[in-house]
Amino acid sequence: MDEFHRDTWVEIDLDAIYDNVANLRRFLPEGTQIMAVVKANAYGHGDAQVAATALEAGASRLAVAFLDEALALRKKGIDAPILVLGASRPEDVALAAEHRIALTVFRSDWLEEASSLYNGSTPIHFHLKMDTGMGRLGVKDEEETKRIAALIDRHPPFVLEGVYTHFATADDVNTEYFSYQYARFLHMLDWLPSRPPLVHCANSAAALRFSDRAFNMVRFGISMYGLAPSPDIKPLLPYELKEAFSLHSRLVHVKKLQPGEKVSYGATYTAQTEEWIGTIPIGYADGWLRRLQHFHVLVGGQRAPIVGRICMDQCMIRLPGPLPVGTKVTLIGRQGDEVISIDDVARHLGTINYEVPCTISYRVPRIFFRNKRIMGVRNAVGRG
Ligand SMILES: Cc1ncc(COP(=O)(O)O)c(CNc2conc2O)c1O
């Protein structure tokens, strides 16, 4: 287990990850596989630890954004099938094949170049991405689709393992555009001479709302971490999700200010009365962004406002009274009856919940809990 020497840390409840996946397993139609989306360091939750837990709970495959993320999982001993959802380089097909990593394909010129560069005999699995209206990656016309299918067919090591699309509005209460994309996908699938073994379209929102239209695999991301894909559809979800991520620190300095005394850069905060001010060792370089000024944290089971500008490595809070240095501060999570959720932070920042855990940087160590006990600590500082 890594050590760390600053009293700020993330706690990842792997029991919550397990339960969120196991509940989906029970909820989905029999035979629908779960692909756990662990890109961006598992949305900031720890890629290998989340991957292993999700696989234990019933996921059979993993998805990442880029080849480097898949290679990192292999280095950490994750052996399950991995799909790279984003674009890769044609010259990296050999590397992907060597590590049994599937790649997304959506351009015939890319595949032409890959076939000219790859002389190996080790199979490389491809998932064909179809753009049904997300407008990001994917084939859009029949000719290109047929060209790609024919190229794969002509090149023995190339295997078409899957075909998929991605929804732009599955987390929207209004299902009109979702229905359009779903119908478009059905139509585009007929452009293929035959359907490959894996056909998938659902993200968390679609898996939880339209599991009857998920084909034979879902790509489960945000709700594996216990977060609703959007506030609007939270009431529509079929079962309770358990948030896995919490963020904590400790008071490293406590002082009493007299009226008129100032706090932090720009001296923008002025004490109005005698005030107790605490300093905590977390700042915007940790992803605790400057826009969180005027938000609050929990200390002593009570809300404490963040006062003055958030610095790179520290910020200040107004305490309910004199508290000892070392008192635990919760920035995301629960203290007694008080809770600060990721959704609360996202709302204050004017963003979506996805962004919050992803933004808590590598500099904040992650402590992993399984069966309520610490099973690992990862401190990425100094790992280059
Ligand atoms: C292709 C693809 N499939 C599945 C998922 C999982 O979606 P979920 O987390 O809603 O379950 C994502 C998430 N991609 C992104 C989530 O936020 N921005 C993204 O690009 C994705 O890009």
XYZ file of C-alpha atoms and ligand atoms in Angstrom:
406
model
C 0.000 0.000 0.000
C 1.247 3.501 -0.823
C 1.852 6.010 1.933
C 0.924 9.672 1.685
C 2.025 12.649 3.741
C -0.677 15.288 3.364
C -3.976 15.084 5.203
C -6.242 15.213 2.143
C -7.572 12.039 0.559
C -10.361 10.417 -1.483
C -12.166 7.380 -0.095
C -13.541 4.914 -2.672
C -16.202 2.548 -1.367
C -15.750 -0.508 -3.576
C -18.748 -2.138 -1.883
C -20.865 0.577 -3.530
C -19.287 -0.162 -6.921
C -19.977 -3.862 -6.397
C -23.598 -3.276 -5.424
C -24.270 -0.888 -8.328
C -22.998 -3.475 -10.812
C -24.630 -6.455 -9.077
C -27.963 -4.620 -9.019
C -27.649 -3.894 -12.736
C -26.821 -7.561 -13.317
C -30.059 -8.558 -11.616
C -32.019 -5.838 -13.441
C -30.897 -6.513 -17.018
C -32.487 -9.157 -19.225
C -30.761 -12.541 -18.995
C -27.748 -12.752 -21.322
C -27.089 -9.001 -21.538
C -23.399 -8.460 -20.858
C -22.076 -5.555 -18.786
C -19.102 -3.580 -20.084
C -17.787 -1.483 -17.177
C -16.609 1.922 -18.412
C -13.408 2.673 -16.485
C -11.928 5.424 -18.646
C -10.348 8.537 -17.089
C -9.029 6.499 -14.158
C -12.547 5.091 -13.686
C -14.030 8.593 -13.619
C -11.453 9.455 -10.957
C -12.283 6.406 -8.796
C -9.205 4.271 -9.551
C -9.092 2.257 -12.779
C -7.734 -1.119 -11.684
C -9.573 -1.289 -8.374
C -12.917 -0.406 -9.968
C -12.292 -2.750 -12.896
C -11.538 -5.704 -10.607
C -14.591 -4.994 -8.443
C -16.916 -4.572 -11.427
C -15.699 -7.865 -12.920
C -16.259 -9.588 -9.587
C -19.796 -8.177 -9.486
C -20.766 -9.481 -12.914
C -19.246 -7.245 -15.567
C -17.544 -9.281 -18.300
C -15.743 -6.561 -20.240
C -14.165 -3.156 -19.760
C -14.115 0.060 -21.790
C -11.576 2.850 -21.781
C -11.147 5.992 -23.869
C -7.619 5.532 -25.233
C -5.135 2.717 -25.840
C -2.796 3.963 -23.104
C -5.567 3.444 -20.536
C -6.025 -0.144 -21.701
C -2.274 -0.818 -21.581
C -2.165 0.617 -18.055
C -4.881 -1.839 -16.956
C -2.943 -4.717 -18.482
C 0.185 -3.561 -16.594
C -1.892 -3.628 -13.395
C -2.874 -7.239 -14.045
C -6.356 -6.766 -15.477
C -6.861 -9.589 -17.976
C -10.494 -9.133 -19.026
C -11.447 -8.023 -22.575
C -11.002 -4.264 -23.005
C -12.459 -2.050 -25.729
C -10.917 1.326 -26.599
C -13.895 3.621 -27.260
C -11.932 6.519 -28.721
C -9.738 6.850 -31.802
C -6.433 4.968 -32.002
C -3.521 5.169 -34.419
C -3.325 2.659 -37.299
C 0.306 1.943 -36.388
C -0.824 0.818 -32.913
C -2.907 -2.120 -34.153
C 0.012 -4.504 -33.514
C 0.346 -3.274 -29.932
C -3.393 -3.649 -29.357
C -3.361 -7.167 -30.821
C -0.392 -8.156 -28.665
C -2.268 -7.111 -25.513
C -5.650 -8.457 -26.630
C -7.199 -4.995 -26.666
C -10.127 -4.337 -29.008
C -10.220 -1.101 -30.986
C -13.037 1.041 -32.330
C -13.097 1.478 -36.098
C -15.148 4.012 -38.044
C -13.052 4.997 -41.101
C -12.138 2.792 -44.052
C -8.993 4.809 -44.818
C -7.809 4.187 -41.262
C -8.443 0.470 -41.699
C -6.636 0.445 -45.064
C -3.569 1.994 -43.424
C -3.823 -0.410 -40.461
C -3.999 -3.424 -42.782
C -0.918 -2.228 -44.683
C 1.020 -1.735 -41.431
C -0.066 -4.850 -39.558
C 1.714 -8.013 -40.716
C 1.060 -10.056 -37.605
C -1.120 -13.133 -37.315
C -2.414 -12.397 -33.817
C -6.115 -11.526 -34.138
C -7.171 -7.923 -33.564
C -10.799 -7.373 -32.545
C -12.679 -4.363 -33.838
C -15.954 -2.781 -32.820
C -17.510 -0.761 -35.624
C -18.844 2.565 -34.339
C -21.969 3.924 -36.025
C -22.913 7.586 -35.681
C -26.697 7.571 -35.312
C -26.816 11.179 -34.124
C -24.239 11.745 -31.389
C -22.119 13.556 -33.964
C -18.752 12.526 -32.502
C -17.255 9.319 -33.982
C -18.803 6.738 -36.287
C -19.748 5.767 -39.797
C -22.758 7.558 -41.232
C -23.279 5.981 -44.655
C -23.863 2.537 -46.113
C -20.936 2.575 -48.556
C -18.387 3.297 -45.838
C -19.934 0.628 -43.629
C -19.776 -1.997 -46.368
C -16.204 -0.973 -47.242
C -15.096 -1.477 -43.634
C -16.883 -4.830 -43.322
C -15.296 -6.045 -46.566
C -11.812 -4.881 -45.500
C -12.101 -6.752 -42.204
C -13.355 -9.814 -44.018
C -10.392 -9.719 -46.408
C -7.746 -9.454 -43.688
C -7.610 -12.737 -41.658
C -6.248 -11.311 -38.378
C -8.997 -8.659 -38.404
C -12.104 -9.747 -36.499
C -15.344 -7.775 -36.358
C -16.295 -8.517 -32.746
C -18.870 -5.772 -32.231
C -20.910 -2.903 -33.559
C -22.184 -0.023 -31.474
C -23.564 3.475 -31.266
C -23.792 6.107 -28.539
C -26.821 8.095 -27.443
C -26.734 11.873 -27.056
C -29.912 12.219 -24.975
C -30.632 8.959 -23.142
C -30.474 10.988 -19.914
C -33.165 13.391 -21.131
C -36.737 12.918 -19.950
C -37.847 13.656 -23.513
C -37.164 10.422 -25.444
C -37.785 11.742 -28.954
C -34.170 11.994 -30.083
C -33.275 8.774 -28.264
C -36.001 6.994 -30.240
C -34.716 8.543 -33.463
C -31.185 7.295 -32.767
C -32.407 3.836 -31.773
C -34.419 3.509 -34.974
C -31.449 4.784 -36.998
C -29.224 2.152 -35.382
C -31.666 -0.631 -36.311
C -31.649 0.632 -39.895
C -27.850 0.963 -40.077
C -27.310 -2.511 -38.646
C -28.927 -3.902 -41.790
C -26.050 -2.442 -43.817
C -23.839 -5.192 -42.398
C -23.834 -8.593 -44.128
C -24.445 -10.081 -40.656
C -24.432 -8.861 -37.077
C -21.164 -9.446 -35.151
C -21.277 -11.244 -31.775
C -21.629 -8.023 -29.775
C -24.195 -5.302 -30.509
C -24.351 -2.493 -27.964
C -25.846 0.965 -27.702
C -26.750 1.666 -24.067
C -24.895 3.894 -21.635
C -26.057 4.014 -17.995
C -29.156 6.059 -18.760
C -30.294 3.790 -21.586
C -29.418 0.616 -19.664
C -31.500 1.741 -16.690
C -34.413 3.218 -18.665
C -34.627 1.122 -21.832
C -33.094 -2.231 -20.951
C -35.429 -3.877 -23.469
C -33.555 -1.996 -26.207
C -29.985 -2.768 -25.168
C -29.203 -5.640 -27.576
C -26.641 -7.952 -25.889
C -24.320 -5.634 -23.960
C -24.504 -2.308 -22.079
C -21.685 0.139 -21.403
C -22.102 1.051 -17.746
C -20.267 4.148 -16.589
C -21.607 6.919 -14.400
C -24.178 4.842 -12.498
C -21.573 2.209 -11.637
C -20.098 5.002 -9.500
C -23.495 5.578 -7.898
C -24.371 8.750 -9.796
C -27.537 9.418 -11.776
C -26.860 10.220 -15.457
C -28.820 13.456 -14.982
C -30.852 15.090 -12.194
C -33.984 14.917 -14.381
C -34.039 11.151 -14.721
C -32.915 10.408 -11.138
C -36.563 9.811 -10.047
C -37.042 7.437 -12.992
C -34.214 5.036 -12.115
C -35.281 1.454 -11.270
C -33.182 1.061 -8.145
C -31.158 3.098 -5.643
C -27.579 3.909 -6.611
C -24.795 4.074 -4.003
C -22.216 6.865 -4.333
C -18.686 5.456 -4.078
C -16.620 8.650 -3.885
C -15.932 10.879 -0.876
C -13.297 13.556 -0.268
C -11.781 14.477 3.106
C -9.089 16.650 4.691
C -8.021 17.904 8.135
C -7.565 21.328 9.703
C -3.881 22.269 9.582
C -4.260 25.729 11.106
C -6.916 27.460 13.240
C -6.956 31.160 14.207
C -9.317 33.808 15.511
C -9.751 36.874 13.312
C -10.766 40.267 14.583
C -13.388 42.299 12.653
C -11.788 43.810 9.578
C -9.054 41.217 9.173
C -8.693 39.641 5.718
C -8.404 36.136 4.221
C -6.521 34.914 1.118
C -5.373 36.365 -2.207
C -6.882 39.696 -3.193
C -7.909 40.180 0.462
C -11.446 39.708 -0.839
C -12.836 38.328 2.437
C -13.138 40.517 5.539
C -14.079 39.172 8.948
C -17.275 40.935 10.105
C -17.009 39.896 13.721
C -14.580 37.807 15.774
C -14.347 34.678 13.560
C -12.597 31.350 13.819
C -10.904 30.478 10.522
C -9.476 27.080 9.590
C -7.027 26.254 6.807
C -7.210 22.924 4.941
C -4.525 21.501 2.596
C -6.517 21.260 -0.645
C -6.671 23.714 -3.516
C -7.324 24.125 -7.196
C -4.289 22.009 -8.189
C -6.179 19.133 -6.545
C -9.248 19.891 -8.621
C -10.964 21.749 -5.789
C -11.628 24.595 -8.191
C -11.561 28.346 -7.432
C -15.251 28.550 -8.405
C -15.975 26.602 -5.210
C -15.374 29.780 -3.203
C -18.657 30.500 -1.323
C -19.490 26.774 -1.358
C -19.168 24.907 1.961
C -17.608 21.868 3.590
C -18.518 19.828 6.663
C -16.590 20.061 9.920
C -17.743 19.004 13.352
C -20.901 17.690 11.675
C -21.818 21.202 10.550
C -21.592 23.206 7.335
C -18.641 25.600 7.168
C -18.421 28.169 4.342
C -15.293 28.397 2.192
C -14.081 31.988 2.688
C -11.658 33.945 0.539
C -10.105 32.773 -2.705
C -9.177 29.096 -3.065
C -5.401 28.819 -3.462
C -3.415 26.270 -5.460
C -2.869 23.962 -2.499
C -4.998 25.313 0.374
C -8.260 27.011 1.202
C -9.846 28.579 4.252
C -13.160 27.935 5.954
C -15.093 29.788 8.645
C -15.482 27.467 11.639
C -18.500 27.253 13.956
C -16.040 27.851 16.807
C -12.536 26.947 18.000
C -11.723 23.431 16.789
C -8.453 21.552 17.257
C -5.919 21.277 14.439
C -6.354 17.799 12.943
C -10.160 17.915 13.013
C -11.511 15.976 10.007
C -13.138 18.038 7.264
C -15.449 16.432 4.681
C -15.659 18.143 1.297
C -17.727 15.427 -0.422
C -19.543 12.895 1.757
C -21.329 12.675 5.078
C -20.755 13.915 8.615
C -23.627 12.961 10.919
C -26.871 14.238 9.395
C -25.107 16.544 6.960
C -24.212 15.367 3.425
C -22.441 17.053 0.523
C -23.052 14.980 -2.616
C -21.187 15.106 -5.903
C -24.411 16.500 -7.367
C -24.281 19.344 -4.829
C -20.741 20.246 -5.906
C -21.674 19.947 -9.601
C -24.682 22.222 -9.092
C -22.549 24.880 -7.398
C -20.011 24.656 -10.237
C -22.730 24.773 -12.899
C -21.532 21.492 -14.392
C -22.530 17.793 -14.469
C -21.696 15.216 -11.829
C -19.394 13.311 -14.259
C -16.907 16.181 -14.180
C -16.471 16.401 -10.386
C -14.693 13.091 -9.550
C -12.764 13.250 -12.849
C -11.419 16.660 -11.818
C -10.105 15.636 -8.379
C -6.530 15.284 -9.563
C -3.860 12.598 -9.367
C -2.345 14.622 -6.481
C -5.070 13.483 -4.070
C -4.377 9.927 -2.845
C -7.165 7.342 -3.136
C -7.933 4.979 -0.236
C -9.949 1.914 -1.273
C -12.414 0.230 1.064
C -13.859 -3.266 0.508
C -16.044 -4.972 3.114
C -15.635 -1.780 5.159
C -11.871 -2.325 5.467
C -8.942 -0.551 3.761
C -7.766 -2.845 0.953
C -5.437 -0.422 -0.821
C -3.978 3.064 -1.010
C -2.818 4.707 -4.241
C -0.665 7.804 -4.114
C 0.210 8.854 -7.682
C 2.415 11.786 -6.593
C 5.987 11.167 -7.695
C 5.013 8.373 -10.081
C 5.791 10.663 -13.009
C -18.972 5.624 -26.065
C -19.377 5.649 -24.623
N -20.041 4.594 -24.110
C -20.437 4.581 -22.830
C -20.166 5.631 -21.989
C -20.653 5.546 -20.567
O -21.668 6.485 -20.392
P -22.239 6.717 -18.909
O -21.073 7.138 -18.067
O -23.266 7.782 -19.083
O -22.798 5.385 -18.488
C -19.496 6.755 -22.476
C -19.273 7.908 -21.547
N -18.683 9.036 -22.124
C -18.782 10.262 -21.587
C -19.373 10.643 -20.434
O -19.198 12.013 -20.359
N -18.572 12.467 -21.449
C -18.295 11.405 -22.206
O -17.689 11.416 -23.368
C -19.081 6.764 -23.820
O -18.417 7.827 -24.357
